[in-house]
PDB file of C-alpha atoms in Angstrom:
ATOM      1  CA  SER A  12       2.962 -85.263 120.762  1.00 38.00           C
ATOM      2  CA  THR A  13       2.983 -87.674 123.696  1.00 44.00           C
ATOM      3  CA  ILE A  14      -0.408 -89.106 124.248  1.00 45.00           C
ATOM      4  CA  ARG A  15      -1.345 -90.829 127.636  1.00 45.00           C
ATOM      5  CA  SER A  16      -3.764 -93.732 128.593  1.00 45.00           C
ATOM      6  CA  TYR A  17      -2.361 -95.574 131.222  1.00 48.00           C
ATOM      7  CA  ASN A  18      -1.238 -95.269 134.653  1.00 48.00           C
ATOM      8  CA  GLN A  19      -3.447 -92.168 134.953  1.00 48.00           C
ATOM      9  CA  ARG A  20      -5.809 -90.931 137.766  1.00 49.00           C
ATOM     10  CA  PRO A  21      -9.444 -90.211 136.715  1.00 48.00           C
ATOM     11  CA  ASP A  22      -8.888 -86.940 138.311  1.00 49.00           C
ATOM     12  CA  GLU A  23      -5.737 -85.951 136.008  1.00 51.00           C
ATOM     13  CA  GLY A  24      -7.718 -85.357 132.707  1.00 49.00           C
ATOM     14  CA  TYR A  25      -9.301 -87.441 130.223  1.00 47.00           C
ATOM     15  CA  PRO A  26      -7.766 -90.407 128.949  1.00 46.00           C
ATOM     16  CA  TRP A  27      -5.744 -90.201 125.764  1.00 42.00           C
ATOM     17  CA  VAL A  28      -5.608 -86.286 126.278  1.00 46.00           C
ATOM     18  CA  ASP A  29      -2.626 -84.929 124.672  1.00 46.00           C
ATOM     19  CA  VAL A  30      -0.029 -83.941 127.034  1.00 44.00           C
ATOM     20  CA  GLY A  31       2.344 -82.237 124.683  1.00 41.00           C
ATOM     21  CA  ASP A  32       5.984 -82.812 124.165  1.00 39.00           C
ATOM     22  CA  SER A  33       8.731 -80.815 122.556  1.00 37.00           C
ATOM     23  CA  SER A  34       7.367 -80.996 119.100  1.00 42.00           C
ATOM     24  CA  SER A  35       6.085 -77.709 117.075  1.00 48.00           C
ATOM     25  CA  GLU A  36       2.555 -76.840 116.611  1.00 57.00           C
ATOM     26  CA  ALA A  37       0.421 -79.998 116.035  1.00 56.00           C
ATOM     27  CA  VAL A  38      -0.253 -80.143 112.507  1.00 71.00           C
ATOM     28  CA  GLY A  39      -1.868 -83.621 110.969  1.00 84.00           C
ATOM     29  CA  LYS A  40      -0.207 -85.781 108.716  1.00 90.00           C
ATOM     30  CA  VAL A  41      -0.982 -88.761 106.835  1.00 93.00           C
ATOM     31  CA  PHE A  42       1.834 -91.682 105.654  1.00 94.00           C
ATOM     32  CA  ILE A  43       1.452 -93.826 102.985  1.00 94.00           C
ATOM     33  CA  TYR A  44       3.408 -97.114 102.701  1.00 93.00           C
ATOM     34  CA  THR A  45       3.630 -99.115 100.259  1.00 91.00           C
ATOM     35  CA  LYS A  46       4.727-102.986 100.370  1.00 91.00           C
ATOM     36  CA  ASN A  47       7.260-104.426  98.199  1.00 90.00           C
ATOM     37  CA  ALA A  48       7.728-107.916  96.455  1.00 93.00           C
ATOM     38  CA  GLN A  49       9.121-109.315 100.132  1.00 94.00           C
ATOM     39  CA  GLY A  50       5.905-108.139 101.239  1.00 92.00           C
ATOM     40  CA  PHE A  51       7.543-105.783 103.902  1.00 93.00           C
ATOM     41  CA  TYR A  52       6.144-101.913 103.891  1.00 93.00           C
ATOM     42  CA  SER A  53       8.357 -99.007 102.956  1.00 92.00           C
ATOM     43  CA  LEU A  54       7.127 -94.910 103.673  1.00 93.00           C
ATOM     44  CA  GLN A  55       6.379 -93.916 100.412  1.00 92.00           C
ATOM     45  CA  GLN A  56       4.910 -89.996 100.979  1.00 93.00           C
ATOM     46  CA  THR A  57       4.227 -87.864 103.783  1.00 93.00           C
ATOM     47  CA  ILE A  58       1.138 -85.883 103.146  1.00 92.00           C
ATOM     48  CA  THR A  59       1.269 -82.837 105.319  1.00 87.00           C
ATOM     49  CA  ALA A  60       0.517 -78.996 105.400  1.00 78.00           C
ATOM     50  CA  GLU A  61       4.157 -77.912 104.442  1.00 78.00           C
ATOM     51  CA  SER A  62       4.016 -80.088 101.605  1.00 83.00           C
ATOM     52  CA  LEU A  63       0.525 -79.785 100.315  1.00 82.00           C
ATOM     53  CA  ASN A  64       2.212 -76.528  97.542  1.00 81.00           C
ATOM     54  CA  GLU A  65       4.847 -79.631  96.479  1.00 86.00           C
ATOM     55  CA  ILE A  66       1.852 -81.973  95.512  1.00 89.00           C
ATOM     56  CA  SER A  67      -1.233 -79.312  94.668  1.00 89.00           C
ATOM     57  CA  ASP A  68      -3.075 -78.851  91.289  1.00 89.00           C
ATOM     58  CA  LEU A  69      -4.986 -76.127  92.938  1.00 87.00           C
ATOM     59  CA  GLU A  70      -4.506 -72.346  93.547  1.00 80.00           C
ATOM     60  CA  SER A  71      -1.455 -71.732  95.792  1.00 70.00           C
ATOM     61  CA  ASP A  72      -3.467 -70.202  98.375  1.00 69.00           C
ATOM     62  CA  GLU A  73      -4.917 -72.876 100.018  1.00 71.00           C
ATOM     63  CA  VAL A  74      -3.344 -73.213 103.652  1.00 75.00           C
ATOM     64  CA  ILE A  75      -4.016 -75.853 106.120  1.00 78.00           C
ATOM     65  CA  ASN A  76      -3.468 -74.383 109.599  1.00 78.00           C
ATOM     66  CA  SER A  77      -2.420 -76.342 112.786  1.00 76.00           C
ATOM     67  CA  GLY A  78      -5.573 -76.325 114.390  1.00 81.00           C
ATOM     68  CA  ASP A  79      -7.777 -77.844 111.402  1.00 86.00           C
ATOM     69  CA  MET A  80      -6.912 -81.502 111.887  1.00 89.00           C
ATOM     70  CA  PHE A  81      -5.707 -82.610 108.874  1.00 90.00           C
ATOM     71  CA  GLY A  82      -5.911 -86.241 108.697  1.00 92.00           C
ATOM     72  CA  TYR A  83      -8.840 -86.373 111.292  1.00 93.00           C
ATOM     73  CA  ASP A  84     -10.160 -88.976 108.689  1.00 94.00           C
ATOM     74  CA  LEU A  85      -9.512 -90.625 105.824  1.00 95.00           C
ATOM     75  CA  ASP A  86     -10.489 -93.073 102.973  1.00 97.00           C
ATOM     76  CA  VAL A  87      -9.314 -94.782 100.070  1.00 97.00           C
ATOM     77  CA  ASP A  88     -11.014 -96.844  96.592  1.00 96.00           C
ATOM     78  CA  HIS A  89     -10.398-100.426  96.024  1.00 95.00           C
ATOM     79  CA  ASN A  90      -7.712 -99.695  93.585  1.00 94.00           C
ATOM     80  CA  ALA A  91      -5.811 -96.602  95.813  1.00 94.00           C
ATOM     81  CA  ASN A  92      -5.843 -94.120  92.887  1.00 95.00           C
ATOM     82  CA  THR A  93      -8.332 -91.723  94.856  1.00 96.00           C
ATOM     83  CA  LEU A  94      -7.326 -90.847  98.182  1.00 97.00           C
ATOM     84  CA  VAL A  95      -9.698 -88.778 100.353  1.00 97.00           C
ATOM     85  CA  ILE A  96      -8.435 -86.691 103.829  1.00 95.00           C
ATOM     86  CA  THR A  97     -10.855 -84.768 105.914  1.00 93.00           C
ATOM     87  CA  SER A  98      -9.926 -81.304 108.089  1.00 91.00           C
ATOM     88  CA  PRO A  99     -13.553 -80.774 109.980  1.00 90.00           C
ATOM     89  CA  LYS A 100     -12.030 -77.828 111.410  1.00 88.00           C
ATOM     90  CA  ALA A 101     -10.777 -75.720 108.937  1.00 86.00           C
ATOM     91  CA  ASP A 102     -12.200 -72.322 108.108  1.00 81.00           C
ATOM     92  CA  LYS A 103     -13.982 -71.469 105.230  1.00 74.00           C
ATOM     93  CA  ASN A 104     -16.337 -68.480 105.615  1.00 70.00           C
ATOM     94  CA  LEU A 105     -16.989 -69.162 109.430  1.00 67.00           C
ATOM     95  CA  GLN A 106     -14.808 -71.368 112.235  1.00 81.00           C
ATOM     96  CA  ASN A 107     -14.510 -75.070 112.263  1.00 84.00           C
ATOM     97  CA  GLN A 108     -17.156 -75.562 108.836  1.00 86.00           C
ATOM     98  CA  GLY A 109     -14.404 -78.347 107.880  1.00 89.00           C
ATOM     99  CA  SER A 110     -13.660 -79.481 104.484  1.00 90.00           C
ATOM    100  CA  ALA A 111     -12.163 -82.615 102.568  1.00 93.00           C
ATOM    101  CA  TYR A 112      -9.660 -83.355 100.190  1.00 94.00           C
ATOM    102  CA  ILE A 113      -9.541 -85.413  97.317  1.00 96.00           C
ATOM    103  CA  PHE A 114      -5.865 -86.837  95.980  1.00 96.00           C
ATOM    104  CA  LYS A 115      -5.077 -88.703  92.821  1.00 95.00           C
ATOM    105  CA  TYR A 116      -2.390 -91.496  92.789  1.00 94.00           C
ATOM    106  CA  GLU A 117       0.123 -90.294  89.635  1.00 91.00           C
ATOM    107  CA  THR A 118       2.748 -91.882  87.919  1.00 83.00           C
ATOM    108  CA  ASP A 119       5.177 -89.984  85.854  1.00 77.00           C
ATOM    109  CA  SER A 120       9.069 -89.746  85.212  1.00 65.00           C
ATOM    110  CA  THR A 121       9.832 -88.126  88.474  1.00 73.00           C
ATOM    111  CA  ALA A 122       7.559 -89.250  91.090  1.00 75.00           C
ATOM    112  CA  THR A 123       4.797 -91.706  91.813  1.00 81.00           C
ATOM    113  CA  ARG A 124       2.783 -90.214  94.569  1.00 91.00           C
ATOM    114  CA  TYR A 125      -0.653 -88.837  95.550  1.00 94.00           C
ATOM    115  CA  ARG A 126      -1.550 -85.149  94.086  1.00 93.00           C
ATOM    116  CA  LEU A 127      -4.536 -82.862  95.721  1.00 93.00           C
ATOM    117  CA  LYS A 128      -6.803 -82.348  93.022  1.00 94.00           C
ATOM    118  CA  GLN A 129      -9.919 -81.083  94.468  1.00 93.00           C
ATOM    119  CA  LYS A 130     -11.040 -79.576  97.688  1.00 91.00           C
ATOM    120  CA  ILE A 131     -15.166 -79.912  99.112  1.00 91.00           C
ATOM    121  CA  GLU A 132     -16.567 -78.079 101.449  1.00 87.00           C
ATOM    122  CA  SER A 133     -19.773 -77.874 102.598  1.00 81.00           C
ATOM    123  CA  TYR A 134     -22.408 -75.558 101.080  1.00 75.00           C
ATOM    124  CA  GLY A 135     -24.226 -74.597 104.717  1.00 72.00           C
ATOM    125  CA  ILE A 136     -22.888 -71.719 106.307  1.00 70.00           C
ATOM    126  CA  TYR A 137     -22.798 -72.913 110.093  1.00 73.00           C
ATOM    127  CA  PRO A 138     -19.815 -72.433 112.811  1.00 78.00           C
ATOM    128  CA  ASN A 139     -18.525 -75.370 114.169  1.00 83.00           C
ATOM    129  CA  GLU A 140     -20.115 -77.890 111.631  1.00 85.00           C
ATOM    130  CA  TYR A 141     -17.195 -79.773 111.238  1.00 89.00           C
ATOM    131  CA  PHE A 142     -17.583 -80.795 107.426  1.00 89.00           C
ATOM    132  CA  GLY A 143     -15.544 -83.707 107.376  1.00 90.00           C
ATOM    133  CA  GLN A 144     -16.035 -85.665 110.690  1.00 91.00           C
ATOM    134  CA  SER A 145     -16.170 -88.887 108.843  1.00 93.00           C
ATOM    135  CA  ILE A 146     -15.662 -89.957 105.324  1.00 95.00           C
ATOM    136  CA  SER A 147     -16.060 -92.436 103.054  1.00 95.00           C
ATOM    137  CA  ILE A 148     -15.515 -93.385  98.949  1.00 96.00           C
ATOM    138  CA  THR A 149     -17.040 -95.742  97.471  1.00 94.00           C
ATOM    139  CA  ASN A 150     -14.777 -98.727  95.926  1.00 95.00           C
ATOM    140  CA  ASN A 151     -14.984 -97.333  92.643  1.00 94.00           C
ATOM    141  CA  ALA A 152     -14.394 -93.734  93.487  1.00 93.00           C
ATOM    142  CA  ASP A 153     -17.867 -92.494  92.067  1.00 93.00           C
ATOM    143  CA  LYS A 154     -19.293 -91.787  95.325  1.00 94.00           C
ATOM    144  CA  ILE A 155     -18.046 -89.670  98.287  1.00 94.00           C
ATOM    145  CA  VAL A 156     -20.008 -89.774 101.771  1.00 93.00           C
ATOM    146  CA  VAL A 157     -19.038 -86.837 104.121  1.00 92.00           C
ATOM    147  CA  GLY A 158     -20.143 -86.632 107.652  1.00 90.00           C
ATOM    148  CA  ALA A 159     -20.695 -83.525 109.430  1.00 87.00           C
ATOM    149  CA  ASN A 160     -21.896 -83.021 113.373  1.00 83.00           C
ATOM    150  CA  ASN A 161     -23.508 -79.704 113.250  1.00 77.00           C
ATOM    151  CA  THR A 162     -25.321 -78.932 109.735  1.00 68.00           C
ATOM    152  CA  GLY A 163     -28.532 -76.938 110.234  1.00 65.00           C
ATOM    153  CA  TYR A 164     -30.973 -79.436 107.833  1.00 60.00           C
ATOM    154  CA  ASN A 165     -30.416 -82.307 106.129  1.00 60.00           C
ATOM    155  CA  LEU A 166     -29.993 -82.075 102.130  1.00 57.00           C
ATOM    156  CA  PRO A 167     -28.196 -84.395  99.984  1.00 59.00           C
ATOM    157  CA  ILE A 168     -25.035 -82.547  98.248  1.00 59.00           C
ATOM    158  CA  ARG A 169     -23.667 -83.965  94.997  1.00 60.00           C
ATOM    159  CA  PHE A 170     -19.985 -83.447  94.234  1.00 60.00           C
ATOM    160  CA  ASP A 171     -19.646 -84.189  90.414  1.00 61.00           C
ATOM    161  CA  GLN A 172     -16.419 -85.071  89.572  1.00 55.00           C
TER     162      GLN A 172
END
């Protein structure tokens, strides 16, 4: 969609407001580029809601809706083998609880790409928690830290691999 941020009067809306275009509903996308021997980057993979079933090792009922903000934040480990992508408005039990998706880089005879291996969610039951507002993964992929804006308590949550 089109974002406007210049030549805009202050009373016409906030800067960087999504003013829309002729495309379909907004669904987050993640574009993955790899560098070749000459130092140029080319598109290797695009991860979208539509492509999730093709690259998922989870149950087939996993759905990313247009308003879930898939791709809001992401991080990759030092070796680029583990990619984590958030969707802070994904619905679990209540609205906008959020989730994070863990992808592993795989190379097989047919394709070299990231595959969805795990989905993590908050253990809280708070609407508008926005689990996945921010995310970070350690260099060796041993720990993933997920931020949530509206959680009702401060307890560490550990997700085992």
